[in-house]
XYZ file of C-alpha atoms in Angstrom:
612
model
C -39.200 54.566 -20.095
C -40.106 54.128 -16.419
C -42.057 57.527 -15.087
C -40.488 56.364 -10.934
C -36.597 55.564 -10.632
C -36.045 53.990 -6.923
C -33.071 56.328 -5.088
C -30.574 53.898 -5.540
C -31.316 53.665 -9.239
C -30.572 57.573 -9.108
C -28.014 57.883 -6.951
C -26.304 55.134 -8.708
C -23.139 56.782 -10.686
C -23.356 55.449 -14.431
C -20.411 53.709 -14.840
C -18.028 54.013 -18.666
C -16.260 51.317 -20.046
C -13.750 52.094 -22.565
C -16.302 50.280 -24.965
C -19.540 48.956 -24.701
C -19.938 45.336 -24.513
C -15.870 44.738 -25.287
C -15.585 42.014 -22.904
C -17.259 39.748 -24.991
C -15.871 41.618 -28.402
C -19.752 42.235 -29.233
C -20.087 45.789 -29.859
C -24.097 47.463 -30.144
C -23.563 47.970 -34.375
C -21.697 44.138 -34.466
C -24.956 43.343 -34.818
C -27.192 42.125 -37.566
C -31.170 41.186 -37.696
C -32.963 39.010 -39.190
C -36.859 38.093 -38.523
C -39.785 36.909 -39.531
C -42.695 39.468 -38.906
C -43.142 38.223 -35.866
C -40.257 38.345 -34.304
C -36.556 39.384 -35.310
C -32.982 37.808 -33.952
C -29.825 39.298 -33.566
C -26.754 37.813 -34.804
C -23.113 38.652 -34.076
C -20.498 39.176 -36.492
C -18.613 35.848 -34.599
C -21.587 33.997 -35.489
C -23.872 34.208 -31.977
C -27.519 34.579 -32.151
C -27.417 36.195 -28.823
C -31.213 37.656 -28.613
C -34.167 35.904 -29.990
C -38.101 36.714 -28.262
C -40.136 34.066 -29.163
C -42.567 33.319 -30.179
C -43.613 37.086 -30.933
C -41.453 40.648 -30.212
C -42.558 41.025 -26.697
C -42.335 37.738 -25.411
C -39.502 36.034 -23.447
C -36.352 35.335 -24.716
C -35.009 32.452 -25.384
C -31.751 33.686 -25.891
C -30.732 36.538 -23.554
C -27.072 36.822 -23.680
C -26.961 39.922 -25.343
C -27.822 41.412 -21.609
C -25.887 38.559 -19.801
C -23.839 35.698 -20.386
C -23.266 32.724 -22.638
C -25.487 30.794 -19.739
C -28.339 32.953 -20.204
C -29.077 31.635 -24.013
C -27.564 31.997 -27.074
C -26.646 29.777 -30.378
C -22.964 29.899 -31.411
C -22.069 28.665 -34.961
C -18.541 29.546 -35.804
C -15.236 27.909 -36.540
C -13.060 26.228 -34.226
C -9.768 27.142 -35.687
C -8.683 31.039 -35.743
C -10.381 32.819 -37.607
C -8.461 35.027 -39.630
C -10.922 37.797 -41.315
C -15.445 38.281 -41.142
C -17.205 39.732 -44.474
C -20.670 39.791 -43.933
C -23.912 40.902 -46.216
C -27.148 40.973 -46.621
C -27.916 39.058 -49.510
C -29.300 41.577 -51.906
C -32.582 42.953 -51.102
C -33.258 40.411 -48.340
C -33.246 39.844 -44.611
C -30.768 37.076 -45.648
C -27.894 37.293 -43.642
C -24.852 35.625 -45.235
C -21.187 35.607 -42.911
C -17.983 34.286 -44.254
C -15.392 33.219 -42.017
C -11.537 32.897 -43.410
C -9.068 30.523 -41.333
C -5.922 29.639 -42.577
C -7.733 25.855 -43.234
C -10.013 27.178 -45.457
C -13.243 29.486 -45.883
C -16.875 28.689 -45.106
C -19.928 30.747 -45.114
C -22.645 30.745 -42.544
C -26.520 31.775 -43.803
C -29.069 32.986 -41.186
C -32.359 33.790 -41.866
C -36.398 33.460 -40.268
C -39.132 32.010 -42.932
C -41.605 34.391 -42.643
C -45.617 33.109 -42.498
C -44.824 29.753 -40.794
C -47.224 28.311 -38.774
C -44.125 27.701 -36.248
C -41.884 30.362 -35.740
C -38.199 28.714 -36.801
C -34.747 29.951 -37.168
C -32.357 28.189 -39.995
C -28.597 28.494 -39.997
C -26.762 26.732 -42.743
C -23.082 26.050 -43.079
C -21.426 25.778 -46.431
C -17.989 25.393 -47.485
C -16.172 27.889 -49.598
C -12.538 26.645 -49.687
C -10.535 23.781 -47.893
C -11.144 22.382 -44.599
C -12.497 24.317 -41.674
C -13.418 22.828 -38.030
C -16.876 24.393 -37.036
C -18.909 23.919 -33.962
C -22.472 24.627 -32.719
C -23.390 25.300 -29.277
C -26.823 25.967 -28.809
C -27.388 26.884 -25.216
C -31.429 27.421 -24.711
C -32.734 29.461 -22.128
C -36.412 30.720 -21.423
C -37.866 33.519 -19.212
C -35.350 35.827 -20.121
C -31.739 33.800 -19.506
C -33.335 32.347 -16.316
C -34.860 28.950 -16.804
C -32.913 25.669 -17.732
C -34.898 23.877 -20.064
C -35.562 19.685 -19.822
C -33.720 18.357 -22.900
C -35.161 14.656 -24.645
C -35.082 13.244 -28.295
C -38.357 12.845 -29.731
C -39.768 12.000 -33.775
C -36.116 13.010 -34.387
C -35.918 16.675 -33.235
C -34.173 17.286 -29.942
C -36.677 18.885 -27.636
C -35.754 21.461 -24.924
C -38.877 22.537 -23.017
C -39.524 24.308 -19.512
C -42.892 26.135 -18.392
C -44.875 27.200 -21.615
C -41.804 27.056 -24.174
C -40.389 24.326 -26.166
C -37.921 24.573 -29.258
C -37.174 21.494 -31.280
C -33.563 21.240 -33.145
C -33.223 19.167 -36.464
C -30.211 19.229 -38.610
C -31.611 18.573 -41.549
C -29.059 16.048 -43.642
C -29.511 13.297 -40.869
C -32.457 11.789 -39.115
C -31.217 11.388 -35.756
C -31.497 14.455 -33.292
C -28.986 16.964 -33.341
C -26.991 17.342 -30.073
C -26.580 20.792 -28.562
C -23.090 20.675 -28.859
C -21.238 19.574 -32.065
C -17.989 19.645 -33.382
C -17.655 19.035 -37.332
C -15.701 20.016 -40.336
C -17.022 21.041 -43.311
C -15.146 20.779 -46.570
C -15.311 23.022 -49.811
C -19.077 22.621 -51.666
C -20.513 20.631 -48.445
C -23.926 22.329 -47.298
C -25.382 21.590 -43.670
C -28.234 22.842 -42.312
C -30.281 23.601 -38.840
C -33.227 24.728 -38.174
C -34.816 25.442 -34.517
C -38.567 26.253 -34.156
C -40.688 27.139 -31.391
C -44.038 25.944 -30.199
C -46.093 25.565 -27.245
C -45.033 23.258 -24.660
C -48.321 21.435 -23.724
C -49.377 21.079 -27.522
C -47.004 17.879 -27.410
C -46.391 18.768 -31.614
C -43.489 18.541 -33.376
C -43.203 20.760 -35.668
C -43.366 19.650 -39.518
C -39.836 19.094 -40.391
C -38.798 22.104 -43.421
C -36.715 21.883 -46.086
C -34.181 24.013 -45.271
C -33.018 25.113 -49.227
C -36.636 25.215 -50.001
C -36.922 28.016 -47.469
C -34.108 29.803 -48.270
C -35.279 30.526 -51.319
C -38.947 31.357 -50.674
C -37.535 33.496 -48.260
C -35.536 35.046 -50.744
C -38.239 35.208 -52.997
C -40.964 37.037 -50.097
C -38.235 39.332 -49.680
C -37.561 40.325 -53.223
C -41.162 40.647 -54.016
C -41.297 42.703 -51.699
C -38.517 45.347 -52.315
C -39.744 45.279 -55.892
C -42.559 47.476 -54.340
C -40.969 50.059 -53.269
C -40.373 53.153 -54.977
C -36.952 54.411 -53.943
C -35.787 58.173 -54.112
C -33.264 59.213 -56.828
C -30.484 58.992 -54.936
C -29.218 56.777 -51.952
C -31.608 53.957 -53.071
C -29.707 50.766 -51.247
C -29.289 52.983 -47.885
C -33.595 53.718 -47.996
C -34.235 49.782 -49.529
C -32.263 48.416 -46.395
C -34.243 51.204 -43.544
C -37.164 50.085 -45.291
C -36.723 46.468 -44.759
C -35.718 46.733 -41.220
C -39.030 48.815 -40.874
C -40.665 45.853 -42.181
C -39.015 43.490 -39.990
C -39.926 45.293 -36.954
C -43.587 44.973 -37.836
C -46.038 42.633 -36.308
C -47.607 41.796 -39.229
C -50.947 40.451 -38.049
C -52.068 44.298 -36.458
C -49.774 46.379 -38.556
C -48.038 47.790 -34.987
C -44.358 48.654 -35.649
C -42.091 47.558 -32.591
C -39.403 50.504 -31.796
C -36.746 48.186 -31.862
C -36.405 44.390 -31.370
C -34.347 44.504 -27.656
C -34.525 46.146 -24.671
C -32.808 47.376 -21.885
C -29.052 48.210 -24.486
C -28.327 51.359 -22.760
C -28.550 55.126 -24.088
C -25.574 56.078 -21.514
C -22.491 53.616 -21.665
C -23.081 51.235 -17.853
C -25.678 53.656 -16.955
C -29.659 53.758 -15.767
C -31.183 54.796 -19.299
C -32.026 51.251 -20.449
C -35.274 51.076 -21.937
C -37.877 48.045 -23.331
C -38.572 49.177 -26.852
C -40.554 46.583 -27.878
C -43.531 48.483 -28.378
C -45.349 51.040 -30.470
C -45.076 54.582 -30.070
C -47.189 57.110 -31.045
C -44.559 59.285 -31.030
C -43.402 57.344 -34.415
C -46.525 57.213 -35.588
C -46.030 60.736 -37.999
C -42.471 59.816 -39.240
C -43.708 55.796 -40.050
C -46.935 56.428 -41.846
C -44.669 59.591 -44.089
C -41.998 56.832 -45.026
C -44.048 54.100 -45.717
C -46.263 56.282 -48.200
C -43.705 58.171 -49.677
C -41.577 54.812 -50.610
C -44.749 53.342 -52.070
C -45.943 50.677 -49.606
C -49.771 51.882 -49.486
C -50.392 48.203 -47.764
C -47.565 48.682 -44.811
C -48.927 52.575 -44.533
C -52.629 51.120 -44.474
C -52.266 48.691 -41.454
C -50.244 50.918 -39.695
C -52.437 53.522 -39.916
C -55.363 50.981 -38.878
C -53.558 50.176 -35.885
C -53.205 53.882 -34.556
C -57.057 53.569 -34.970
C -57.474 50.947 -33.286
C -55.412 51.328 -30.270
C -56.645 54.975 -29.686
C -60.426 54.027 -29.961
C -62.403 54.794 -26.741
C -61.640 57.885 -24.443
C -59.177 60.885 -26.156
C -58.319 61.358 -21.979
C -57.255 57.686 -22.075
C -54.732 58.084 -25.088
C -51.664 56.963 -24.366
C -47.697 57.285 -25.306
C -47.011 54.281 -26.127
C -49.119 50.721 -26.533
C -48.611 47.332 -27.163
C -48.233 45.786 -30.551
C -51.356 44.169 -30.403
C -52.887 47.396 -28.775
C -52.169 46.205 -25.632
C -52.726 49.383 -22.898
C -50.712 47.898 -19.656
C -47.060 47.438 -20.012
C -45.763 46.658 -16.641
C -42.376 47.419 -16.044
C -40.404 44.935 -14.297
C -36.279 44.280 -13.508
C -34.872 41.323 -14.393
C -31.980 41.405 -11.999
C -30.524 37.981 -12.411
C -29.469 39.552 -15.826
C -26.175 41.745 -15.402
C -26.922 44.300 -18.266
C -25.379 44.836 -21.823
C -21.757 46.034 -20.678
C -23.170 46.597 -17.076
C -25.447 48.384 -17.632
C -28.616 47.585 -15.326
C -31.433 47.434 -14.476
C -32.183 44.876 -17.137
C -36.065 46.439 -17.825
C -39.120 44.642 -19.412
C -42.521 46.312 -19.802
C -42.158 50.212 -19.453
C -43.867 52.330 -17.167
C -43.900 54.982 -19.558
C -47.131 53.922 -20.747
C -49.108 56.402 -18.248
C -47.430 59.668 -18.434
C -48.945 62.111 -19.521
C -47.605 63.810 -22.721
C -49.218 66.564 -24.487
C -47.306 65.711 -27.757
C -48.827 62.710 -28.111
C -51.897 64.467 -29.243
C -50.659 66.545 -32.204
C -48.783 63.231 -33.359
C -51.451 61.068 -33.651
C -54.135 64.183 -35.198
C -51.288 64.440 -37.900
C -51.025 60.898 -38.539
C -54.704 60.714 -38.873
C -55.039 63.388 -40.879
C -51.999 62.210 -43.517
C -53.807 59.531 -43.608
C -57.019 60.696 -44.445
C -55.126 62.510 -47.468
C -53.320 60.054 -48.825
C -56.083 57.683 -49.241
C -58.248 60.931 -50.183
C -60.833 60.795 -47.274
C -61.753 61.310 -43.975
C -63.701 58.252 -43.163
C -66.408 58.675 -40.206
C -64.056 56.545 -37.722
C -60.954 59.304 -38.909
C -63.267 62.246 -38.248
C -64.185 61.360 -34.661
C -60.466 60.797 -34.254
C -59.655 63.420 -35.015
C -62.488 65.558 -33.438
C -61.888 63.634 -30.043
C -58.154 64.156 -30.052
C -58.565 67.639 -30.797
C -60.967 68.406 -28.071
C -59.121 66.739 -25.648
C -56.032 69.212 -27.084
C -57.929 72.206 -26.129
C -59.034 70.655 -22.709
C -55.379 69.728 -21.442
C -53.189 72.382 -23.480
C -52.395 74.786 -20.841
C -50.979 71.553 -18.442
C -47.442 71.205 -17.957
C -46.338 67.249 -19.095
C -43.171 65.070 -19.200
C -42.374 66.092 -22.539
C -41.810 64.075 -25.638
C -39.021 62.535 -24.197
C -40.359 60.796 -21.591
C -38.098 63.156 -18.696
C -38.158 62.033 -15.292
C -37.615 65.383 -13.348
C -40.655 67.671 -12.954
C -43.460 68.609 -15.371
C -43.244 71.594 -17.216
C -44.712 73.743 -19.857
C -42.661 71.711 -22.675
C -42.667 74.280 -25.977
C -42.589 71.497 -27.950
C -45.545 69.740 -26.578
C -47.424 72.731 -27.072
C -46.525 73.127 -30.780
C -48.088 69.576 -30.804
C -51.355 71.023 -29.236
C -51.304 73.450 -31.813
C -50.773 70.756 -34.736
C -53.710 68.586 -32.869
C -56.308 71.509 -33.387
C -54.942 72.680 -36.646
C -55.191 69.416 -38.161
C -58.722 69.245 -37.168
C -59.181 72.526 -38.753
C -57.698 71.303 -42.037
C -60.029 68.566 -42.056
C -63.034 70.549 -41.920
C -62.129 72.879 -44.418
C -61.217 70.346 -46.893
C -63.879 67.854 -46.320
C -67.654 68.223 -45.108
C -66.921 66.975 -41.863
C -68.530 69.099 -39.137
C -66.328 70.262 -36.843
C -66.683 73.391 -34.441
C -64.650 75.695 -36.394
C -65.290 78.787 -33.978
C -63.954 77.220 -30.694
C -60.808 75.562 -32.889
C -60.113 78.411 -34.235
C -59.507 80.651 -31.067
C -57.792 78.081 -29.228
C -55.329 77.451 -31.971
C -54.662 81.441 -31.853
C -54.405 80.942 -28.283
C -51.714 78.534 -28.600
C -50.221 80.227 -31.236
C -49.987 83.432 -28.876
C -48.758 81.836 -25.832
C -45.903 79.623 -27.591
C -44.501 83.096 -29.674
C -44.741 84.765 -26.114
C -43.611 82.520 -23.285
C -41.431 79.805 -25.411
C -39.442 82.132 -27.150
C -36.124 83.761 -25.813
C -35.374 87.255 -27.451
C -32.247 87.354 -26.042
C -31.283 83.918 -27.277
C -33.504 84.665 -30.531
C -34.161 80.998 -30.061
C -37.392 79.070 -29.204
C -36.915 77.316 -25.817
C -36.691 73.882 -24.300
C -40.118 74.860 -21.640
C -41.170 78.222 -20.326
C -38.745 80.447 -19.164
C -35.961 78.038 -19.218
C -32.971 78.722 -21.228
C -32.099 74.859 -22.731
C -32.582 74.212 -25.707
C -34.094 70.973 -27.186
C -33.698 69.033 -30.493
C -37.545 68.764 -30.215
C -38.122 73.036 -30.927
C -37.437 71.238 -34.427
C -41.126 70.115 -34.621
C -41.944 73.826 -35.014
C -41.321 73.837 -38.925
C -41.878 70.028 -39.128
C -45.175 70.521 -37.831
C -45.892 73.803 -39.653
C -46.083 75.866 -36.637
C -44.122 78.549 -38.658
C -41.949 78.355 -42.007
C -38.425 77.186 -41.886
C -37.749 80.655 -43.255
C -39.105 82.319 -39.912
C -36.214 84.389 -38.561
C -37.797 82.852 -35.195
C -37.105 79.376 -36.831
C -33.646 80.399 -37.969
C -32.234 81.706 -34.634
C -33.742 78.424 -33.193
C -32.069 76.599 -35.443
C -28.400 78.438 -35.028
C -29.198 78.181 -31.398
C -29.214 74.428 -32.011
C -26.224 74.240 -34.213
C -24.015 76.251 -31.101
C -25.727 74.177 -27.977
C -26.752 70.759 -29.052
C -24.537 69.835 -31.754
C -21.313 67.276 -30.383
C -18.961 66.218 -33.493
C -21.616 66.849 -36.107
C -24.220 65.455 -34.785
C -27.629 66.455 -32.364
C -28.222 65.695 -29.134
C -31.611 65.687 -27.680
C -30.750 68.338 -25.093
C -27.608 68.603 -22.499
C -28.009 66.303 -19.542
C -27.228 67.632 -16.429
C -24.991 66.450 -13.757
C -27.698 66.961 -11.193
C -30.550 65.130 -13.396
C -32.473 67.514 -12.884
C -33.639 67.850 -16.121
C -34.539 64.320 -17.379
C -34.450 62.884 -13.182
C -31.263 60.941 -14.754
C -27.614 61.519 -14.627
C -24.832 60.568 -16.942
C -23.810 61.478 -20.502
C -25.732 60.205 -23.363
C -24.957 60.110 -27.213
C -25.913 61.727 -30.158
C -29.384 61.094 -31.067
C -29.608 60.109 -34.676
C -33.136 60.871 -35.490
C -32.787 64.683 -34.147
C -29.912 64.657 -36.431
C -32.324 63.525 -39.314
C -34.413 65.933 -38.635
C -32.180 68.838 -38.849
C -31.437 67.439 -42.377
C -35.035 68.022 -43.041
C -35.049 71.252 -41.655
C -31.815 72.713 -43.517
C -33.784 71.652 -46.772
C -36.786 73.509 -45.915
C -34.393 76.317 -45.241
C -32.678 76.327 -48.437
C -30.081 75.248 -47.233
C -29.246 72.646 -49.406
C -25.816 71.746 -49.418
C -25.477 71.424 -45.580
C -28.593 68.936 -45.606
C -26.807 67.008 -47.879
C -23.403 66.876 -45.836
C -24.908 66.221 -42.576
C -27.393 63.273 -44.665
C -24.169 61.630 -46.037
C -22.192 61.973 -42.455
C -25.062 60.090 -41.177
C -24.927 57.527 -43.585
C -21.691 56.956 -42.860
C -22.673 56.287 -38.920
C -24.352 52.658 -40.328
C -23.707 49.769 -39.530
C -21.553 47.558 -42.425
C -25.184 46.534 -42.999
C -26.748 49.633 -43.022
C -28.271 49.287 -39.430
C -28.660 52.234 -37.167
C -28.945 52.045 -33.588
C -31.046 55.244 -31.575
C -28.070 57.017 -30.545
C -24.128 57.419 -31.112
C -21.638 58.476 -28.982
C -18.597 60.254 -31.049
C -16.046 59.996 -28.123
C -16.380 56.250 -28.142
C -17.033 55.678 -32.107
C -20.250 53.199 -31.005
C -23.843 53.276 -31.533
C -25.752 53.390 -28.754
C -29.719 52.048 -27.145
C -31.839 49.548 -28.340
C -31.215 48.008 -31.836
C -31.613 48.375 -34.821
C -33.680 51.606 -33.959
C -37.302 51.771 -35.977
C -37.628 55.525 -35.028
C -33.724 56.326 -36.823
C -34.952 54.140 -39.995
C -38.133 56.161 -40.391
C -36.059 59.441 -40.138
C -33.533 58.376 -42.678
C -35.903 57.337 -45.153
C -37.804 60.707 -44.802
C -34.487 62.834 -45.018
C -33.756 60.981 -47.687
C -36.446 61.661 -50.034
C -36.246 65.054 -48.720
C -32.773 65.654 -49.828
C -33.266 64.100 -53.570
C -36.188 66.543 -53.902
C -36.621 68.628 -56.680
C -34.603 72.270 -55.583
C -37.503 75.043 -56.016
């Protein structure tokens, strides 16, 4: 998120549609990925690839009309004649995207998918014929720089090349030698098979890439994919539903550092034509707790191992340089920039890239990454000497800064304040540290720890809780509440069973819960909470949480119920954006959403726990 607005961008009234994106019949959930582990695509249930970064997750897009226009890149492959009915899947245990199209000619199925570990990032779509006769046609309209530049289009070694500036992607369809055009028009008849495939390289290498064979990849894609899953050690219960979080996971990882992008897009908005449009194609530290818990817990000690590498990594140096948020590679400055030839998913603008974020100060951020380190440290049954400073630096640094007001773990744009759940973080930073020392021989100075972790303790049960609420409390001497105040039990500030706990968590259940679901907190109409006006949905990984939280409660039935209602909130695919809004039935913000995958996985294993 940005930390300054300008006074337009809040003054601005958010505008609603009646649905998000209906113009162009592409709702937020009509979506489906598919990627490579570099990158990831998003595909429409008409058959538009209308997002694509290449060649990596943070670089331009070459197709951008997900947050404009057909003229600001996509690749249409659909029939010509009316189509009468859309089934989609994922081809099981894959990132195989299969979409059949009926038309009263006949039936034909479209395959999209992104062979992983190529040298040359590359797209294939393949058309095959199910039944009859049915008129297709393929429009690929490349853009680079974000919708903006018009590539130069020539033939050459029998690709068709469309380069400008530093980009170039070469089109083959693979059952003829000649070029493909941008544009064609063809039929294909029951048992006929065509193929595309696009790849990407740089423009000044003058290389065309190798031409593929497009079955061949299919199925070694099928094959990386199944390996994979095979893996994985799924909880009792709900095992497709945690197999198909777990693969998006996967594809939103850059494989080569282990960082785990928050979601694939940016900029599809949290409030319907509003300001809260956010570039999530980084890696939060925020995450970093719930990602390294549901990659061990599934099984995937190699996923959980680079991730937890890459926290490492992009901490290293300076615990008073740690930041929210970084780059995939580790990257520390994440200019924020609008893109304002781009008119916004639905409206909504500004259009954002980079995120200014990345310097604000939040306290949270220190407890997450202590108890990241320190789960890590357990479940591979050490604290190495790189761990231990970690963890010693972050906690020092906690009892240096704890007593400073911050944005929050929500990245709020009003004034900073004495957040109770950034404190409970500060706490969790310094009692991590703690465990540490007493379960290893790392030297640590208990004494000073110690009281400040008392001190924390003190001041959160005195100034962030509300007797007359019985609740915990958004910040000091406020009387919001806040999804967050969950992180108390989650964190092990106090037991689930803590009558402090359970009026916080009734509190919750009256104030924050719309149609089921949690929000964060209430927006106000004067932003003056978040510095942001304008209703937002549900947020779906709050709404995990208090899954968790009834189990730890005993509560077992209603963890269940709420589990299964958000279940039912996927996607046909089983894709979850970050938010949903229950007046307009839509998901909501940038998609699919790592952080909601991570939480459902968790809540999942939670719920098909053994019942002490």
């Amino acid at each position: 998120m940005a930390d300054q607005l300008t006074q337009q961008e809040k003054s601005q009234e958010p505008i609603i549609p009646v649905q998000p994106g209906i113009q162009e019949g592409r709702r937020i959930e009509d979506h489906a990925l598919i990627g490579n582990l570099r990158s990831a695509a998003l595909v429409a249930r008409d058959g538009t690839i209308d997002w694509l970064c290449l060649p990596d997750f943070d670089s331009d897009a070459c197709f951008a009309s997900l947050l404009g226009n057909a003229e600001n890149g996509e690749w249409a492959l659909t029939p010509s004649d009316p189509i009468q009915e859309v089934t989609r899947r994922y081809r099981k245990d894959t990132l195989i995207l299969e979409t059949d199209f009926t038309c009263d000619s006949g039936s034909v199925r479209v395959i999209d998918f992104m062979p992983v570990r190529q040298e040359f990032p590359t797209l294939v779509r393949t058309v095959v014929g199910l039944k009859g006769t049915v008129a297709m046609q393929s429009k690929l309209t490349p853009r680079f720089a974000f919708g903006r530049s018009i590539p130069r289009v020539e033939s050459v070694e029998g690709s068709l090349r469309a380069f400008a500036g530093p980009d170039a992607l070469f089109l083959r369809r693979t059952d003829r030698d000649a070029p493909s055009p941008l544009v064609s028009n063809f039929h294909v008849t029951e048992g006929q098979r065509f193929s595309w495939v696009m790849s990407w390289n740089y423009s000044w290498l003058n290389q065309v890439p190798p031409r593929l064979d497009a079955d061949e990849a299919e199925r070694n894609t099928e094959r990386f994919w199944t390996d994979w899953v095979s893996g994985i050690v799924p909880p009792p219960k709900y095992r497709d539903a945690v197999v198909r979080s777990l693969i998006t996971i996967k594809a939103c990882t850059f494989e080569s550092t282990g960082g785990i992008v928050a979601a694939p897009t940016t900029s599809l908005p949290e409030t319907p034509g509003g300001l809260r449009n956010w570039d999530y194609r980084f890696t939060w530290l925020r995450d970093a707790v719930l990602a390294h818990h549901a990659l061990s817990i599934a099984g995937l000690e190699s996923e959980a191992g680079s991730f937890w590498k890459w926290v490492l990594r992009a901490i290293a140096g300076d615990p008073a340089q740690l930041q929210i948020m970084y780059g995939i590679r580790g990257e520390r400055r994440l200019t924020e920039a609008n893109l304002e030839w781009l008119d916004g998913y639905g409206g909504a603008k500004p259009v954002r890239i980079g995120n200014g974020a990345y310097d604000q100060f939040q306290l949270d951020v220190l407890g997450e990454v202590s108890a990241v380190l320190y789960a890590g440290a357990k479940y591979y049954n050490k604290v190495d000497p790189v761990a231990q400073r970690a963890l010693l630096n972050v906690a020092e640094q906690a009892m240096k800064v704890w007593r400073n007001p911050d944005k929050g773990i929500w990245e709020m744009r009003g004034p900073d304040r004495h957040f109770t759940a950034s404190k409970v973080a500060a706490w969790a930073a310094i009692d991590r540290a703690i465990k540490a020392s007493d379960e290893t021989r790392m030297v640590a100075p208990m004494e000073r720890l110690l009281e400040a972790r008392e001190d924390i303790f003190e001041e959160v049960c005195a100034k962030g809780f509300d007797p007359e609420l019985n609740s915990f409390v958004q910040y000091y001497g406020g009387k919001e509440l806040d999804a967050s105040l969950l992180y108390i039990p989650l964190l092990d500030f106090l037991p689930a069973t803590d009558p402090r706990v359970v009026g916080t968590v009734e509190q919750i259940e009256r104030q924050l819960i719309q149609d089921g679901l949690v929000l964060r907190f209430k927006p106000d109409a004067t932003g003056s909470v978040d510095g942001l006006v304008g209703e937002e949905g549900t947020f779906l990984a709050c709404s995990f949480w208090l899954v968790d939280t009834y189990q730890m409660m005993g509560r077992f039935e209603d963890a269940r119920r709420l589990f299964e209602m958000l279940l039912s909130l996927s996607n046909d695919l089983g894709l979850l954006a970050e938010e949903y809004m229950p007046s307009l039935r839509t998901q909501l913000g940038n998609f699919p959403q790592a952080f909601s995958h991570f939480s459902l996985v968790n809540a999942a294993y939670a719920v098909t726990t053994a019942r002490a």
